[in-house]
PDB file of C-alpha atoms and ligand atoms in Angstrom:
ATOM      1  CA  MET A   1     -51.544  35.387  21.788  1.00 57.00           C
ATOM      2  CA  LYS A   2     -52.008  35.305  25.537  1.00 52.00           C
ATOM      3  CA  THR A   3     -53.002  31.644  25.430  1.00 54.00           C
ATOM      4  CA  PHE A   4     -49.975  30.869  23.337  1.00 52.00           C
ATOM      5  CA  LEU A   5     -47.666  32.533  25.846  1.00 48.00           C
ATOM      6  CA  ALA A   6     -49.352  30.719  28.719  1.00 54.00           C
ATOM      7  CA  CYS A   7     -48.793  27.391  26.994  1.00 49.00           C
ATOM      8  CA  LEU A   8     -45.187  28.225  26.353  1.00 44.00           C
ATOM      9  CA  LEU A   9     -44.721  29.077  30.002  1.00 43.00           C
ATOM     10  CA  VAL A  10     -46.316  25.838  31.210  1.00 45.00           C
ATOM     11  CA  LEU A  11     -44.178  23.880  28.776  1.00 42.00           C
ATOM     12  CA  SER A  12     -40.913  25.446  29.865  1.00 40.00           C
ATOM     13  CA  VAL A  13     -41.786  24.990  33.543  1.00 38.00           C
ATOM     14  CA  SER A  14     -42.577  21.318  33.124  1.00 38.00           C
ATOM     15  CA  VAL A  15     -39.332  20.771  31.218  1.00 41.00           C
ATOM     16  CA  THR A  16     -37.167  22.347  33.885  1.00 39.00           C
ATOM     17  CA  ALA A  17     -39.096  20.816  36.806  1.00 41.00           C
ATOM     18  CA  SER A  18     -38.396  17.257  35.724  1.00 46.00           C
ATOM     19  CA  ASN A  19     -35.120  16.368  34.108  1.00 56.00           C
ATOM     20  CA  ALA A  20     -35.674  12.653  34.624  1.00 73.00           C
ATOM     21  CA  SER A  21     -36.563  10.823  31.460  1.00 86.00           C
ATOM     22  CA  CYS A  22     -39.852   9.009  31.414  1.00 93.00           C
ATOM     23  CA  TYR A  23     -41.942   6.897  29.137  1.00 93.00           C
ATOM     24  CA  VAL A  24     -45.580   5.903  29.290  1.00 95.00           C
ATOM     25  CA  LEU A  25     -47.148   2.563  28.489  1.00 96.00           C
ATOM     26  CA  PRO A  26     -50.764   2.936  27.418  1.00 97.00           C
ATOM     27  CA  LEU A  27     -53.386   1.280  29.598  1.00 97.00           C
ATOM     28  CA  ASN A  28     -53.534  -2.476  29.122  1.00 97.00           C
ATOM     29  CA  PRO A  29     -56.494  -3.288  31.362  1.00 98.00           C
ATOM     30  CA  VAL A  30     -56.390  -5.797  34.203  1.00 98.00           C
ATOM     31  CA  LYS A  31     -59.970  -6.812  34.868  1.00 97.00           C
ATOM     32  CA  ARG A  32     -61.749  -8.175  37.885  1.00 96.00           C
ATOM     33  CA  GLY A  33     -65.138  -9.106  36.551  1.00 96.00           C
ATOM     34  CA  ASP A  34     -66.357  -6.074  34.625  1.00 96.00           C
ATOM     35  CA  GLU A  35     -64.194  -3.676  36.557  1.00 97.00           C
ATOM     36  CA  ILE A  36     -60.806  -2.440  35.367  1.00 97.00           C
ATOM     37  CA  ILE A  37     -58.545  -2.482  38.413  1.00 98.00           C
ATOM     38  CA  GLY A  38     -55.111  -1.933  36.930  1.00 98.00           C
ATOM     39  CA  SER A  39     -52.778  -2.283  33.974  1.00 98.00           C
ATOM     40  CA  TYR A  40     -50.235  -4.806  32.724  1.00 98.00           C
ATOM     41  CA  ASP A  41     -46.609  -3.747  32.377  1.00 96.00           C
ATOM     42  CA  MET A  42     -44.249  -4.671  29.517  1.00 91.00           C
ATOM     43  CA  LYS A  43     -43.511  -8.010  31.137  1.00 93.00           C
ATOM     44  CA  GLY A  44     -47.196  -8.831  31.374  1.00 95.00           C
ATOM     45  CA  GLU A  45     -47.304  -8.347  35.123  1.00 96.00           C
ATOM     46  CA  PRO A  46     -50.467  -6.779  36.533  1.00 98.00           C
ATOM     47  CA  HIS A  47     -50.276  -3.613  38.616  1.00 98.00           C
ATOM     48  CA  GLU A  48     -53.130  -1.989  40.493  1.00 98.00           C
ATOM     49  CA  PHE A  49     -54.053   1.639  39.938  1.00 98.00           C
ATOM     50  CA  ASN A  50     -52.171   4.015  42.235  1.00 98.00           C
ATOM     51  CA  SER A  51     -49.384   1.519  42.925  1.00 98.00           C
ATOM     52  CA  GLN A  52     -45.699   2.323  42.592  1.00 97.00           C
ATOM     53  CA  TRP A  53     -42.692   0.072  42.196  1.00 96.00           C
ATOM     54  CA  LYS A  54     -39.079  -0.066  41.103  1.00 94.00           C
ATOM     55  CA  THR A  55     -37.839  -2.242  38.277  1.00 92.00           C
ATOM     56  CA  GLU A  56     -34.586  -4.162  38.222  1.00 87.00           C
ATOM     57  CA  ASP A  57     -33.292  -1.870  35.480  1.00 86.00           C
ATOM     58  CA  CYS A  58     -33.537   1.074  37.852  1.00 91.00           C
ATOM     59  CA  LEU A  59     -36.779   2.651  36.716  1.00 93.00           C
ATOM     60  CA  GLU A  60     -39.444   4.002  39.025  1.00 95.00           C
ATOM     61  CA  CYS A  61     -42.904   3.187  37.737  1.00 97.00           C
ATOM     62  CA  SER A  62     -46.433   4.034  38.726  1.00 98.00           C
ATOM     63  CA  CYS A  63     -49.807   2.913  37.481  1.00 98.00           C
ATOM     64  CA  SER A  64     -52.746   5.203  36.842  1.00 97.00           C
ATOM     65  CA  LYS A  65     -55.934   5.119  34.809  1.00 96.00           C
ATOM     66  CA  PHE A  66     -53.914   6.438  31.858  1.00 95.00           C
ATOM     67  CA  GLY A  67     -51.484   3.526  31.921  1.00 97.00           C
ATOM     68  CA  ILE A  68     -48.068   2.924  33.375  1.00 98.00           C
ATOM     69  CA  SER A  69     -45.409   5.577  33.473  1.00 97.00           C
ATOM     70  CA  CYS A  70     -41.786   4.834  34.259  1.00 96.00           C
ATOM     71  CA  CYS A  71     -38.974   7.287  34.929  1.00 94.00           C
ATOM     72  CA  THR A  72     -35.270   6.937  35.381  1.00 92.00           C
ATOM     73  CA  THR A  73     -34.114   7.637  38.918  1.00 87.00           C
ATOM     74  CA  TYR A  74     -30.469   8.130  38.161  1.00 91.00           C
ATOM     75  CA  ALA A  75     -28.431  10.975  36.756  1.00 92.00           C
ATOM     76  CA  ARG A  76     -26.134  10.758  33.766  1.00 92.00           C
ATOM     77  CA  PRO A  77     -22.688  12.335  33.875  1.00 96.00           C
ATOM     78  CA  VAL A  78     -22.204  14.856  31.069  1.00 94.00           C
ATOM     79  CA  ASN A  79     -19.241  16.977  31.942  1.00 95.00           C
ATOM     80  CA  PHE A  80     -16.089  14.990  32.525  1.00 97.00           C
ATOM     81  CA  ASP A  81     -12.784  14.233  30.847  1.00 97.00           C
ATOM     82  CA  GLU A  82     -13.969  11.937  28.040  1.00 97.00           C
ATOM     83  CA  GLU A  83     -10.441  11.474  26.724  1.00 97.00           C
ATOM     84  CA  LYS A  84      -9.302   9.874  29.895  1.00 98.00           C
ATOM     85  CA  CYS A  85     -12.481   8.574  31.523  1.00 98.00           C
ATOM     86  CA  VAL A  86     -15.485   6.461  30.720  1.00 97.00           C
ATOM     87  CA  SER A  87     -18.896   6.233  32.353  1.00 96.00           C
ATOM     88  CA  ILE A  88     -20.170   2.798  33.320  1.00 95.00           C
ATOM     89  CA  PHE A  89     -23.672   2.091  34.510  1.00 93.00           C
ATOM     90  CA  ASN A  90     -23.780   0.135  37.753  1.00 93.00           C
ATOM     91  CA  ASN A  91     -26.986  -1.867  37.827  1.00 89.00           C
ATOM     92  CA  THR A  92     -26.651  -2.718  41.510  1.00 89.00           C
ATOM     93  CA  ALA A  93     -26.261   0.852  42.649  1.00 90.00           C
ATOM     94  CA  CYS A  94     -28.540   2.249  39.893  1.00 91.00           C
ATOM     95  CA  ALA A  95     -25.939   4.894  39.196  1.00 92.00           C
ATOM     96  CA  TYR A  96     -23.265   5.785  36.718  1.00 95.00           C
ATOM     97  CA  GLU A  97     -19.676   5.531  37.795  1.00 96.00           C
ATOM     98  CA  VAL A  98     -17.078   7.539  35.969  1.00 97.00           C
ATOM     99  CA  VAL A  99     -13.694   5.847  36.012  1.00 98.00           C
ATOM    100  CA  GLU A 100     -10.378   6.112  34.199  1.00 98.00           C
ATOM    101  CA  LYS A 101     -10.261   4.109  30.978  1.00 98.00           C
ATOM    102  CA  ALA A 102      -6.881   2.724  31.852  1.00 97.00           C
ATOM    103  CA  ASP A 103      -7.694   1.888  35.458  1.00 97.00           C
ATOM    104  CA  HIS A 104     -11.301   1.284  36.424  1.00 96.00           C
ATOM    105  CA  SER A 105     -10.475   1.458  40.126  1.00 96.00           C
ATOM    106  CA  LYS A 106      -9.784   5.170  39.801  1.00 97.00           C
ATOM    107  CA  THR A 107     -12.816   7.438  39.758  1.00 97.00           C
ATOM    108  CA  CYS A 108     -12.894  10.633  37.764  1.00 98.00           C
ATOM    109  CA  GLU A 109     -14.195  14.024  38.673  1.00 97.00           C
ATOM    110  CA  VAL A 110     -17.584  14.841  37.116  1.00 97.00           C
ATOM    111  CA  HIS A 111     -18.506  18.500  36.782  1.00 96.00           C
ATOM    112  CA  GLU A 112     -22.131  18.062  35.824  1.00 95.00           C
ATOM    113  CA  TRP A 113     -24.915  15.464  36.009  1.00 93.00           C
ATOM    114  CA  VAL A 114     -28.236  15.441  34.194  1.00 89.00           C
ATOM    115  CA  GLY A 115     -31.276  13.414  35.158  1.00 79.00           C
TER     116      GLY A 115
HETATM  117  C1  NAG B 201     -21.776  -1.333  41.891  1.00 74.94           C
HETATM  118  O1  NAG B 201     -22.231  -0.790  43.112  1.00 74.94           O
HETATM  119  C2  NAG B 201     -22.214  -1.700  44.179  1.00 74.94           C
HETATM  120  C3  NAG B 201     -22.890  -1.039  45.379  1.00 74.94           C
HETATM  121  O2  NAG B 201     -22.491   0.291  45.555  1.00 74.94           O
HETATM  122  C4  NAG B 201     -20.769  -2.088  44.445  1.00 74.94           C
HETATM  123  O3  NAG B 201     -20.699  -2.984  45.527  1.00 74.94           O
HETATM  124  C5  NAG B 201     -20.166  -2.738  43.203  1.00 74.94           C
HETATM  125  O4  NAG B 201     -18.795  -3.003  43.396  1.00 74.94           O
HETATM  126  C6  NAG B 201     -20.342  -1.835  41.994  1.00 74.94           C
HETATM  127  N1  NAG B 201     -19.985  -2.564  40.787  1.00 74.94           N
HETATM  128  C7  NAG B 201     -19.087  -2.135  39.909  1.00 74.94           C
HETATM  129  C8  NAG B 201     -18.892  -2.963  38.695  1.00 74.94           C
HETATM  130  O5  NAG B 201     -18.469  -1.080  40.070  1.00 74.94           O
END
């Protein structure tokens, strides 16, 4: 019972600590001779262990011996006037912009963002 509670606690802490969404690519070994020195990403590009980089679709990735993990770096607007406004992802700024449906030059107030 104690172990169960401890696990539950760890789980809830890790959920609240990171509200970014991540995915993991399993290790796809890059070899130098017999040695595994890194992993290939989804585009087939090699990355060394312990390296970090940003992708053009606004993800932050890192490579470890377990594979490549990528997380979003931007927050998503969740609490705004959806009748009147629409959220648009800006790939240059790596951020959502919430603007009026009728006039995209007008920004809307957002009450809450989630990662
Ligand atoms: C996206 O963000 C960039 C940099 O902040 C800005 O210059 C550009 O106008 C934005 N694009 C759109 C479609 O809002």
